[in-house]
Amino acid sequence: MTHILVAGGGIGGLATALAQARAGHRVTVLEGRPGFTEIGAGIQLAPNAFRALADLGVRDGVTARADFIDALHFMNGITGEQITAMPLTGAYRARFGNPYAVVHRADLHRTLLDGCRGAGVELLGGQRVTHYTQPGARVVAHTAAGARFTADVLLGADGLRSSVREQLVGDGPPRVSGHTIYRSVIPMSEVPESLRARAVTLWAGPAWHFVHYPIGGGAYLNLAATRDDRATEELTGVPASRAHVRAEFDRLADRASRLLELGRDWRTWVLCDRDPVETWVDGRVALLGDAAHPMLQYAAQGACMALEDAVTLGSLLRCADEDIPRRLEEYNVVRRERTARTTLTARWMGAELYHPAGTRAEDRDALLSGHSTARLHDAVAWLHGGGDEGGGT
Ligand SMILES: Cc1cc2nc3c(=O)[nH]c(=O)nc-3n(C[C@H](O)[C@H](O)[C@H](O)COP(=O)(O)OP(=O)(O)OC[C@H]3O[C@@H](n4cnc5c(N)ncnc54)[C@H](O)[C@@H]3O)c2cc1C
C-alpha cells in the first residue's frame, strides 16, 4: 500500500489527506501545532470550492453550515453609490453548478477533520517538519522533535512559511504586500435592518476598501477593512483599537461608516503573498495550498485553490506506483498556470478594482457599471467554473 505523508493539517493538508485516503492509500498527517484546530472567522467559497468538496465527499457537511450569498455588491466607498451588483443565484448557479457561500473557517476545518478520521487518516499533532531526505525510492520527513517518518510521498501543506518549500524552492520569506487588514465580527442583532443582506458588500476607496458579509447562519456580520498603508512587517491577529480603525477609514460613506462603528475587538493582519514559481516538485515531494502559491485574499480563492490542489493530487496519485515522481510532475503542470493566474489576478483586483483613486477610480466605476450580469459572470467563469471555462477578467 502506498504511504503518503502530509506536512500540515490546515484546510489544504486535511483536504489532501482525505483525497489520498479515499484513493485507497495509507495517509499520515504531521501537524506542527499540538492539536488540529483552525481559528479565524468567515471564509468565502466560490462554486469551484464546492465542486472540490463534492469530489472529497464532504460537500453536504459544509453546505449544512454555510451561509449562502445571493449577490456581490460593489459600492463606491466615498459616495456610497452602488457601482454594480453580481447576482449569485439563478443564472450564476445554473452555469457554475454550485453555490457561492461563506462558511466559518472552523466549520470547514472540522468537516474535513471528521472526513479524515472516518477515512482512517493517521493524525499526529506536535510534529513540526523541518526538512526531508530522499533515500532510494523513499522519502523521509524529519521533525523538530527529532522523529523521522518514512513513506512513498511527502506533500507539503505547511502554509505561508512552509519548511518544505524552504528546502524545495528556497525563495526566502514571503512578500509583505504593504496592505493591513482589520477584522471584526459583530452580532447581526446590532446591525440596522437596512444594512442586512445575504450579500458580500464591498466599499472601494482610494488605497482602502471595506467588506462585510453574514456568517453563523446570519447571526453575525463579518467585517474586514483593508488599507494600503505600505506596512513592511507581517502581522497576524494583533489587536487594534476601535478609534484607530475609525481614523484609518474616516472618508468612508455614512452607511458603511455606521457598520464600521459597530466593530469591536478588532484584530490586524498584514497580508503576504509570493510571486508564482515554475516548480513545486522535487522527486517524491510536492507542495500545495499556501505552501505552493500563497495569494492575497482579494479574489477570495486561497483556500478554494488548496481544495482544488487536493482533488488533483488525489486523482493523479490514485494509481500510485513506480511513476510517483512523474505523476507529481504532472500535478505541477496541471496546477501551475491556474494558480499563478489566480495569484496575479488577486493582486490586480487590489490595485485596479479595490484601491484606485481619482480618475482611475472614475474609469473603474464607468467600466463596471456598464457591464451586464452575463458579462460579469463571464469575467469570473475561468475561476468560479473550476477551470472548465476559459473566460477572462
Ligand atoms: C484575511 C484573509 C482572508 C482570506 N479569505 C479567504 C476567502 O474568503 N476564501 C478563500 O478561499 N481563501 C481565503 N483566504 C486564504 C486562505 O485562508 C488560505 O489560502 C488557506 O487557509 C490556506 O490553507 P493551507 O492549508 O494551505 O495553509 P494553512 O491554513 O496556513 O495551514 C498550514 C498548516 O500547517 C501547519 N504547519 C506550519 N508549518 C508546519 C511544519 N513545518 N510542519 C508541520 N505543520 C506545519 C500549520 O500549523 C497549519 O495547521 C484568506 C486569507 C486571509 C489571510
CSV table of C-alpha atoms and ligand atoms in Angstrom, one decimal:
chain,number,residue,atom,x,y,z
A,1,MET,CA,0.0,0.0,0.0
A,2,THR,CA,1.3,3.5,-0.9
A,3,HIS,CA,2.1,5.6,2.2
A,4,ILE,CA,1.5,9.3,1.9
A,5,LEU,CA,2.8,11.9,4.4
A,6,VAL,CA,1.2,15.3,4.6
A,7,ALA,CA,3.0,18.1,6.4
A,8,GLY,CA,0.5,20.5,7.8
A,9,GLY,CA,-3.1,19.9,9.0
A,10,GLY,CA,-4.8,23.1,7.8
A,11,ILE,CA,-7.6,23.2,5.2
A,12,GLY,CA,-5.2,22.2,2.4
A,13,GLY,CA,-3.5,19.5,4.3
A,14,LEU,CA,-6.7,17.8,5.6
A,15,ALA,CA,-8.4,18.0,2.2
A,16,THR,CA,-5.3,16.4,0.6
A,17,ALA,CA,-5.2,13.7,3.3
A,18,LEU,CA,-8.8,13.0,2.7
A,19,ALA,CA,-8.4,12.8,-1.1
A,20,GLN,CA,-5.4,10.3,-0.7
A,21,ALA,CA,-7.3,8.2,1.8
A,22,ARG,CA,-10.3,8.0,-0.5
A,23,ALA,CA,-7.9,6.9,-3.2
A,24,GLY,CA,-7.0,3.9,-1.0
A,25,HIS,CA,-3.6,5.0,0.4
A,26,ARG,CA,-2.3,4.9,3.9
A,27,VAL,CA,-2.1,8.6,5.0
A,28,THR,CA,-0.3,10.3,7.9
A,29,VAL,CA,-0.7,14.0,8.6
A,30,LEU,CA,2.2,15.7,10.5
A,31,GLU,CA,0.9,18.9,12.1
A,32,GLY,CA,3.3,21.3,13.9
A,33,ARG,CA,0.9,22.5,16.5
A,34,PRO,CA,-0.1,20.2,19.3
A,35,GLY,CA,-3.7,19.7,18.0
A,36,PHE,CA,-5.8,20.1,14.9
A,37,THR,CA,-7.7,23.4,15.2
A,38,GLU,CA,-8.5,26.3,12.9
A,39,ILE,CA,-9.1,29.9,14.2
A,40,GLY,CA,-10.4,32.9,12.4
A,41,ALA,CA,-13.8,34.0,11.0
A,42,GLY,CA,-15.6,33.6,7.8
A,43,ILE,CA,-14.2,32.4,4.5
A,44,GLN,CA,-15.8,32.8,1.1
A,45,LEU,CA,-16.2,29.7,-1.0
A,46,ALA,CA,-17.0,30.0,-4.7
A,47,PRO,CA,-18.6,27.2,-6.8
A,48,ASN,CA,-15.1,25.8,-7.7
A,49,ALA,CA,-14.6,25.0,-4.0
A,50,PHE,CA,-17.9,23.3,-3.6
A,51,ARG,CA,-17.1,21.2,-6.6
A,52,ALA,CA,-13.9,20.1,-5.0
A,53,LEU,CA,-15.7,19.4,-1.7
A,54,ALA,CA,-18.1,17.2,-3.6
A,55,ASP,CA,-15.2,15.3,-5.0
A,56,LEU,CA,-13.9,14.8,-1.5
A,57,GLY,CA,-17.3,13.6,-0.3
A,58,VAL,CA,-17.9,16.4,2.2
A,59,ARG,CA,-20.0,19.0,0.3
A,60,ASP,CA,-23.1,18.3,2.3
A,61,GLY,CA,-21.3,18.6,5.6
A,62,VAL,CA,-20.0,22.0,4.6
A,63,THR,CA,-23.2,23.3,3.0
A,64,ALA,CA,-25.2,22.4,6.1
A,65,ARG,CA,-23.1,25.0,8.0
A,66,ALA,CA,-22.8,27.6,5.2
A,67,ASP,CA,-24.4,31.0,4.7
A,68,PHE,CA,-25.4,31.2,1.0
A,69,ILE,CA,-24.7,34.5,-0.7
A,70,ASP,CA,-27.2,36.0,-3.1
A,71,ALA,CA,-25.1,38.8,-4.6
A,72,LEU,CA,-21.8,40.6,-4.6
A,73,HIS,CA,-22.4,44.3,-4.2
A,74,PHE,CA,-19.6,46.7,-5.4
A,75,MET,CA,-20.0,50.2,-3.9
A,76,ASN,CA,-18.2,53.5,-4.2
A,77,GLY,CA,-16.9,53.8,-0.6
A,78,ILE,CA,-16.8,57.6,-0.8
A,79,THR,CA,-20.1,58.5,-2.4
A,80,GLY,CA,-21.9,55.4,-1.1
A,81,GLU,CA,-23.4,54.7,-4.5
A,82,GLN,CA,-23.7,51.2,-5.9
A,83,ILE,CA,-21.3,50.7,-8.9
A,84,THR,CA,-22.5,47.2,-9.8
A,85,ALA,CA,-24.0,44.0,-8.3
A,86,MET,CA,-23.4,40.5,-9.5
A,87,PRO,CA,-26.2,38.1,-8.7
A,88,LEU,CA,-25.0,34.7,-7.4
A,89,THR,CA,-28.3,32.8,-7.7
A,90,GLY,CA,-30.4,31.9,-10.8
A,91,ALA,CA,-28.2,32.0,-13.9
A,92,TYR,CA,-24.9,32.0,-11.9
A,93,ARG,CA,-25.8,28.9,-10.0
A,94,ALA,CA,-27.1,27.2,-13.1
A,95,ARG,CA,-23.9,28.0,-15.0
A,96,PHE,CA,-21.4,27.0,-12.4
A,97,GLY,CA,-23.4,24.1,-10.8
A,98,ASN,CA,-22.7,25.1,-7.2
A,99,PRO,CA,-23.5,27.9,-4.8
A,100,TYR,CA,-21.4,30.8,-3.6
A,101,ALA,CA,-21.3,30.8,0.2
A,102,VAL,CA,-19.5,31.9,3.4
A,103,VAL,CA,-18.5,29.3,6.0
A,104,HIS,CA,-16.8,29.7,9.3
A,105,ARG,CA,-13.2,28.6,8.9
A,106,ALA,CA,-13.5,26.3,11.9
A,107,ASP,CA,-16.6,24.6,10.4
A,108,LEU,CA,-14.8,23.8,7.1
A,109,HIS,CA,-11.8,22.5,9.0
A,110,ARG,CA,-13.9,20.4,11.4
A,111,THR,CA,-15.8,18.8,8.5
A,112,LEU,CA,-12.5,17.9,6.7
A,113,LEU,CA,-11.1,16.6,10.0
A,114,ASP,CA,-14.2,14.4,10.6
A,115,GLY,CA,-13.8,13.1,7.0
A,116,CYS,CA,-10.1,12.3,7.6
A,117,ARG,CA,-11.0,10.4,10.8
A,118,GLY,CA,-13.8,8.5,9.1
A,119,ALA,CA,-11.4,7.5,6.3
A,120,GLY,CA,-8.7,6.2,8.7
A,121,VAL,CA,-6.1,9.0,8.3
A,122,GLU,CA,-3.4,9.0,11.0
A,123,LEU,CA,-3.4,12.5,12.6
A,124,LEU,CA,-0.3,13.4,14.5
A,125,GLY,CA,0.0,16.7,16.3
A,126,GLY,CA,3.2,18.3,17.7
A,127,GLN,CA,5.2,17.1,14.6
A,128,ARG,CA,6.8,20.1,13.0
A,129,VAL,CA,8.6,19.1,9.8
A,130,THR,CA,12.0,20.7,9.4
A,131,HIS,CA,13.3,19.1,6.3
A,132,TYR,CA,13.2,15.9,4.1
A,133,THR,CA,15.6,13.5,2.6
A,134,GLN,CA,15.0,11.0,-0.3
A,135,PRO,CA,17.0,7.8,0.2
A,136,GLY,CA,16.4,5.4,-2.6
A,137,ALA,CA,12.8,5.3,-3.7
A,138,ARG,CA,11.5,6.6,-0.4
A,139,VAL,CA,11.1,10.0,1.3
A,140,VAL,CA,11.8,10.8,5.0
A,141,ALA,CA,10.3,13.7,6.8
A,142,HIS,CA,12.4,14.9,9.8
A,143,THR,CA,10.7,16.8,12.6
A,144,ALA,CA,11.8,19.4,15.1
A,145,ALA,CA,11.4,16.8,17.9
A,146,GLY,CA,13.9,14.5,16.2
A,147,ALA,CA,11.4,12.0,14.8
A,148,ARG,CA,11.7,10.5,11.3
A,149,PHE,CA,8.7,9.4,9.2
A,150,THR,CA,9.4,7.3,6.1
A,151,ALA,CA,6.9,7.0,3.2
A,152,ASP,CA,6.5,6.9,-0.6
A,153,VAL,CA,5.4,10.6,-0.9
A,154,LEU,CA,5.6,13.8,1.1
A,155,LEU,CA,3.1,16.5,0.4
A,156,GLY,CA,4.0,19.9,1.9
A,157,ALA,CA,0.8,21.7,3.0
A,158,ASP,CA,2.6,23.7,5.7
A,159,GLY,CA,1.4,27.1,4.8
A,160,LEU,CA,2.8,30.5,4.1
A,161,ARG,CA,6.1,29.9,5.9
A,162,SER,CA,6.5,26.3,4.7
A,163,SER,CA,9.7,24.5,5.7
A,164,VAL,CA,9.2,22.0,2.9
A,165,ARG,CA,9.1,24.9,0.4
A,166,GLU,CA,12.2,26.5,2.0
A,167,GLN,CA,14.1,23.4,1.1
A,168,LEU,CA,12.3,22.7,-2.2
A,169,VAL,CA,12.1,26.2,-3.7
A,170,GLY,CA,14.4,28.2,-1.4
A,171,ASP,CA,12.9,31.6,-2.3
A,172,GLY,CA,13.1,33.1,1.2
A,173,PRO,CA,10.4,34.8,3.2
A,174,PRO,CA,7.1,35.7,1.6
A,175,ARG,CA,6.5,39.2,0.0
A,176,VAL,CA,4.9,41.6,2.5
A,177,SER,CA,2.1,43.3,0.5
A,178,GLY,CA,2.1,46.6,2.4
A,179,HIS,CA,-1.7,46.1,3.0
A,180,THR,CA,-3.1,46.0,6.5
A,181,ILE,CA,-6.5,44.3,7.2
A,182,TYR,CA,-8.6,44.9,10.3
A,183,ARG,CA,-11.2,42.2,11.1
A,184,SER,CA,-14.1,42.1,13.5
A,185,VAL,CA,-17.3,40.0,13.9
A,186,ILE,CA,-20.5,41.7,15.3
A,187,PRO,CA,-23.9,40.3,16.3
A,188,MET,CA,-26.4,40.8,13.4
A,189,SER,CA,-29.0,41.9,16.0
A,190,GLU,CA,-26.9,45.2,16.3
A,191,VAL,CA,-26.9,45.8,12.6
A,192,PRO,CA,-29.6,48.2,11.3
A,193,GLU,CA,-32.3,46.3,9.2
A,194,SER,CA,-31.5,48.4,6.2
A,195,LEU,CA,-27.9,47.1,6.2
A,196,ARG,CA,-28.7,43.4,6.5
A,197,ALA,CA,-28.4,41.3,3.3
A,198,ARG,CA,-27.4,37.9,2.1
A,199,ALA,CA,-24.6,39.6,0.2
A,200,VAL,CA,-20.9,40.2,0.2
A,201,THR,CA,-20.7,44.0,0.1
A,202,LEU,CA,-17.5,45.8,-0.8
A,203,TRP,CA,-17.0,49.6,-0.4
A,204,ALA,CA,-14.0,50.7,-2.5
A,205,GLY,CA,-12.0,53.9,-1.7
A,206,PRO,CA,-8.6,55.4,-2.6
A,207,ALA,CA,-6.0,52.9,-1.2
A,208,TRP,CA,-8.6,51.2,1.0
A,209,HIS,CA,-11.7,49.0,0.9
A,210,PHE,CA,-14.2,47.7,3.4
A,211,VAL,CA,-16.0,44.3,3.0
A,212,HIS,CA,-18.8,42.7,5.1
A,213,TYR,CA,-20.9,39.6,4.8
A,214,PRO,CA,-23.1,37.4,7.1
A,215,ILE,CA,-21.8,34.3,8.9
A,216,GLY,CA,-23.1,31.9,11.5
A,217,GLY,CA,-26.5,31.3,9.9
A,218,GLY,CA,-26.9,35.0,9.6
A,219,ALA,CA,-26.4,35.5,13.4
A,220,TYR,CA,-23.2,37.6,12.8
A,221,LEU,CA,-21.7,40.1,10.4
A,222,ASN,CA,-18.1,39.6,9.4
A,223,LEU,CA,-16.3,43.0,8.9
A,224,ALA,CA,-12.9,43.3,7.1
A,225,ALA,CA,-11.4,46.8,6.4
A,226,THR,CA,-8.1,46.9,4.4
A,227,ARG,CA,-5.7,49.8,3.9
A,228,ASP,CA,-2.8,50.0,1.5
A,229,ASP,CA,-0.5,51.7,4.2
A,230,ARG,CA,2.8,50.3,2.9
A,231,ALA,CA,3.2,48.2,6.1
A,232,THR,CA,6.6,46.5,6.0
A,233,GLU,CA,6.2,43.9,8.7
A,234,GLU,CA,3.9,40.8,8.7
A,235,LEU,CA,1.3,40.8,11.4
A,236,THR,CA,-1.2,38.1,12.4
A,237,GLY,CA,-4.1,38.8,14.7
A,238,VAL,CA,-2.6,41.8,16.6
A,239,PRO,CA,-5.4,43.8,18.5
A,240,ALA,CA,-6.3,47.3,17.2
A,241,SER,CA,-8.5,49.9,19.0
A,242,ARG,CA,-11.8,51.0,17.6
A,243,ALA,CA,-10.6,54.6,17.5
A,244,HIS,CA,-7.6,53.6,15.3
A,245,VAL,CA,-9.7,51.7,12.8
A,246,ARG,CA,-12.3,54.5,12.6
A,247,ALA,CA,-9.5,57.0,12.0
A,248,GLU,CA,-7.9,54.9,9.2
A,249,PHE,CA,-11.3,54.8,7.3
A,250,ASP,CA,-12.5,58.3,8.1
A,251,ARG,CA,-13.7,59.0,4.5
A,252,LEU,CA,-16.0,56.0,4.4
A,253,ALA,CA,-19.5,56.8,3.2
A,254,ASP,CA,-22.1,57.2,6.1
A,255,ARG,CA,-24.0,54.0,5.6
A,256,ALA,CA,-20.8,51.9,5.7
A,257,SER,CA,-19.3,54.0,8.4
A,258,ARG,CA,-22.3,53.1,10.7
A,259,LEU,CA,-21.2,49.4,10.4
A,260,LEU,CA,-17.6,50.1,11.0
A,261,GLU,CA,-18.5,52.0,14.2
A,262,LEU,CA,-20.1,48.7,15.5
A,263,GLY,CA,-16.9,46.8,15.1
A,264,ARG,CA,-15.2,45.7,18.3
A,265,ASP,CA,-12.2,43.5,19.3
A,266,TRP,CA,-10.5,44.4,16.0
A,267,ARG,CA,-7.6,42.3,15.0
A,268,THR,CA,-4.9,43.3,12.5
A,269,TRP,CA,-3.1,41.3,9.8
A,270,VAL,CA,-0.5,42.4,7.3
A,271,LEU,CA,-1.0,40.4,4.2
A,272,CYS,CA,1.6,38.4,2.3
A,273,ASP,CA,1.9,36.5,-1.0
A,274,ARG,CA,4.6,35.2,-3.3
A,275,ASP,CA,5.5,35.5,-6.9
A,276,PRO,CA,4.4,32.4,-8.8
A,277,VAL,CA,7.3,29.9,-9.4
A,278,GLU,CA,7.7,27.2,-12.0
A,279,THR,CA,8.3,24.2,-9.8
A,280,TRP,CA,6.8,22.8,-6.6
A,281,VAL,CA,8.0,19.3,-7.1
A,282,ASP,CA,11.2,17.5,-6.1
A,283,GLY,CA,11.2,13.8,-6.8
A,284,ARG,CA,8.6,12.3,-4.3
A,285,VAL,CA,7.9,15.7,-2.7
A,286,ALA,CA,5.3,18.3,-3.8
A,287,LEU,CA,3.8,21.5,-2.3
A,288,LEU,CA,0.1,22.6,-2.3
A,289,GLY,CA,-2.1,25.3,-0.9
A,290,ASP,CA,-0.4,28.3,0.6
A,291,ALA,CA,3.0,26.5,0.7
A,292,ALA,CA,2.9,26.4,-3.1
A,293,HIS,CA,1.0,29.6,-4.1
A,294,PRO,CA,0.1,31.9,-1.2
A,295,MET,CA,-2.1,34.8,-2.6
A,296,LEU,CA,-3.7,38.0,-1.4
A,297,GLN,CA,-7.3,37.4,-0.3
A,298,TYR,CA,-8.8,39.8,-2.9
A,299,ALA,CA,-10.1,37.1,-5.1
A,300,ALA,CA,-11.2,35.0,-2.0
A,301,GLN,CA,-9.6,32.0,-3.6
A,302,GLY,CA,-6.6,30.8,-1.5
A,303,ALA,CA,-8.5,28.0,0.3
A,304,CYS,CA,-10.5,27.3,-2.9
A,305,MET,CA,-7.2,26.7,-4.7
A,306,ALA,CA,-5.9,24.5,-1.9
A,307,LEU,CA,-9.1,22.3,-2.2
A,308,GLU,CA,-8.6,22.1,-6.0
A,309,ASP,CA,-5.0,21.0,-5.5
A,310,ALA,CA,-6.1,18.3,-3.1
A,311,VAL,CA,-8.6,16.9,-5.7
A,312,THR,CA,-6.0,17.0,-8.5
A,313,LEU,CA,-3.4,15.2,-6.3
A,314,GLY,CA,-6.0,12.6,-5.3
A,315,SER,CA,-6.9,11.8,-8.9
A,316,LEU,CA,-3.2,11.8,-10.2
A,317,LEU,CA,-2.0,9.6,-7.4
A,318,ARG,CA,-5.0,7.2,-7.5
A,319,CYS,CA,-2.9,4.5,-9.2
A,320,ALA,CA,0.3,5.4,-7.4
A,321,ASP,CA,3.1,3.1,-8.5
A,322,GLU,CA,6.8,3.5,-9.5
A,323,ASP,CA,5.7,6.5,-11.5
A,324,ILE,CA,5.2,8.7,-8.5
A,325,PRO,CA,7.7,11.4,-9.4
A,326,ARG,CA,6.2,11.6,-12.9
A,327,ARG,CA,2.7,11.9,-11.5
A,328,LEU,CA,3.8,14.7,-9.2
A,329,GLU,CA,5.4,16.5,-12.2
A,330,GLU,CA,2.1,16.2,-14.0
A,331,TYR,CA,0.3,17.7,-10.9
A,332,ASN,CA,2.8,20.6,-11.1
A,333,VAL,CA,2.0,21.1,-14.8
A,334,VAL,CA,-1.8,20.9,-14.3
A,335,ARG,CA,-2.0,23.3,-11.4
A,336,ARG,CA,0.8,25.8,-12.2
A,337,GLU,CA,-0.9,28.1,-14.7
A,338,ARG,CA,-4.3,28.3,-13.0
A,339,THR,CA,-2.9,29.1,-9.5
A,340,ALA,CA,-0.4,31.6,-11.0
A,341,ARG,CA,-3.2,33.4,-12.8
A,342,THR,CA,-5.3,33.5,-9.6
A,343,THR,CA,-2.3,34.9,-7.6
A,344,LEU,CA,-1.8,37.7,-10.1
A,345,THR,CA,-5.5,38.3,-10.5
A,346,ALA,CA,-5.8,38.8,-6.7
A,347,ARG,CA,-3.0,41.4,-6.9
A,348,TRP,CA,-4.7,43.1,-9.9
A,349,MET,CA,-8.1,43.2,-8.1
A,350,GLY,CA,-6.5,45.0,-5.2
A,351,ALA,CA,-4.7,47.6,-7.3
A,352,GLU,CA,-7.2,48.1,-10.1
A,353,LEU,CA,-10.6,47.4,-8.7
A,354,TYR,CA,-10.5,47.9,-4.9
A,355,HIS,CA,-7.9,50.7,-4.3
A,356,PRO,CA,-7.6,53.1,-7.3
A,357,ALA,CA,-8.0,56.8,-6.7
A,358,GLY,CA,-9.1,59.9,-8.7
A,359,THR,CA,-9.6,59.4,-12.5
A,360,ARG,CA,-8.6,55.7,-12.2
A,361,ALA,CA,-11.5,55.1,-9.8
A,362,GLU,CA,-13.9,57.0,-12.1
A,363,ASP,CA,-12.8,54.9,-15.0
A,364,ARG,CA,-13.3,51.7,-12.9
A,365,ASP,CA,-16.8,52.9,-11.9
A,366,ALA,CA,-17.7,53.6,-15.5
A,367,LEU,CA,-16.4,50.3,-16.8
A,368,LEU,CA,-18.0,48.1,-14.1
A,369,SER,CA,-21.4,49.9,-14.1
A,370,GLY,CA,-21.6,49.3,-17.9
A,371,HIS,CA,-21.3,45.5,-17.5
A,372,SER,CA,-24.3,43.3,-17.9
A,373,THR,CA,-24.9,40.5,-15.4
A,374,ALA,CA,-23.9,38.0,-18.2
A,375,ARG,CA,-20.6,39.9,-18.8
A,376,LEU,CA,-19.9,39.9,-15.0
A,377,HIS,CA,-20.5,36.1,-14.9
A,378,ASP,CA,-18.2,35.7,-18.0
A,379,ALA,CA,-15.4,37.6,-16.1
A,380,VAL,CA,-15.3,35.1,-13.3
A,381,ALA,CA,-16.1,32.0,-15.3
A,382,TRP,CA,-12.5,30.8,-15.6
A,383,LEU,CA,-12.2,31.0,-11.8
A,384,HIS,CA,-15.6,30.0,-10.4
A,385,GLY,CA,-16.2,27.5,-13.2
A,386,GLY,CA,-13.3,25.4,-11.8
A,387,GLY,CA,-11.1,25.6,-14.9
A,388,ASP,CA,-13.7,24.3,-17.4
A,389,GLU,CA,-14.4,27.8,-18.9
A,390,GLY,CA,-11.6,29.9,-20.3
A,391,GLY,CA,-13.0,33.4,-20.0
A,392,GLY,CA,-11.1,36.5,-18.7
A,393,THR,CA,-11.1,39.3,-16.2
B,1,LIG,C1,-7.5,37.7,5.7
B,1,LIG,C2,-7.6,36.5,4.9
B,1,LIG,C3,-8.9,36.2,4.3
B,1,LIG,C4,-9.0,35.1,3.4
B,1,LIG,N1,-10.2,34.9,2.8
B,1,LIG,C5,-10.3,33.8,2.0
B,1,LIG,C6,-11.6,33.6,1.4
B,1,LIG,O1,-12.5,34.3,1.6
B,1,LIG,N2,-11.6,32.5,0.5
B,1,LIG,C7,-10.5,31.6,0.3
B,1,LIG,O2,-10.7,30.7,-0.5
B,1,LIG,N3,-9.3,31.9,0.9
B,1,LIG,C8,-9.2,32.9,1.7
B,1,LIG,N4,-8.0,33.2,2.4
B,1,LIG,C9,-6.9,32.3,2.1
B,1,LIG,C10,-6.9,31.0,2.9
B,1,LIG,O3,-7.1,31.3,4.3
B,1,LIG,C11,-5.6,30.2,2.7
B,1,LIG,O4,-5.3,30.2,1.4
B,1,LIG,C12,-5.8,28.8,3.3
B,1,LIG,O5,-6.2,28.8,4.6
B,1,LIG,C13,-4.5,28.0,3.0
B,1,LIG,O6,-4.6,26.7,3.6
B,1,LIG,P1,-3.3,25.8,3.8
B,1,LIG,O7,-3.8,24.6,4.5
B,1,LIG,O8,-2.5,25.8,2.6
B,1,LIG,O9,-2.4,26.6,4.8
B,1,LIG,P2,-2.6,27.0,6.4
B,1,LIG,O10,-4.0,27.3,6.6
B,1,LIG,O11,-1.6,28.0,6.7
B,1,LIG,O12,-2.2,25.6,7.1
B,1,LIG,C14,-0.9,25.2,7.3
B,1,LIG,C15,-0.9,24.2,8.5
B,1,LIG,O13,0.5,23.7,8.6
B,1,LIG,C16,0.9,23.8,9.9
B,1,LIG,N5,2.4,23.9,9.8
B,1,LIG,C17,3.1,25.0,9.5
B,1,LIG,N6,4.4,24.7,9.5
B,1,LIG,C18,4.5,23.4,9.7
B,1,LIG,C19,5.6,22.5,9.7
B,1,LIG,N7,6.8,22.9,9.5
B,1,LIG,N8,5.3,21.2,9.9
B,1,LIG,C20,4.1,20.7,10.1
B,1,LIG,N9,3.0,21.6,10.2
B,1,LIG,C21,3.2,22.9,9.9
B,1,LIG,C22,0.2,25.0,10.5
B,1,LIG,O14,0.1,24.9,11.9
B,1,LIG,C23,-1.2,24.8,9.8
B,1,LIG,O15,-2.0,24.0,10.5
B,1,LIG,C24,-7.9,34.3,3.2
B,1,LIG,C25,-6.6,34.6,3.8
B,1,LIG,C26,-6.5,35.7,4.7
B,1,LIG,C27,-5.2,36.0,5.3
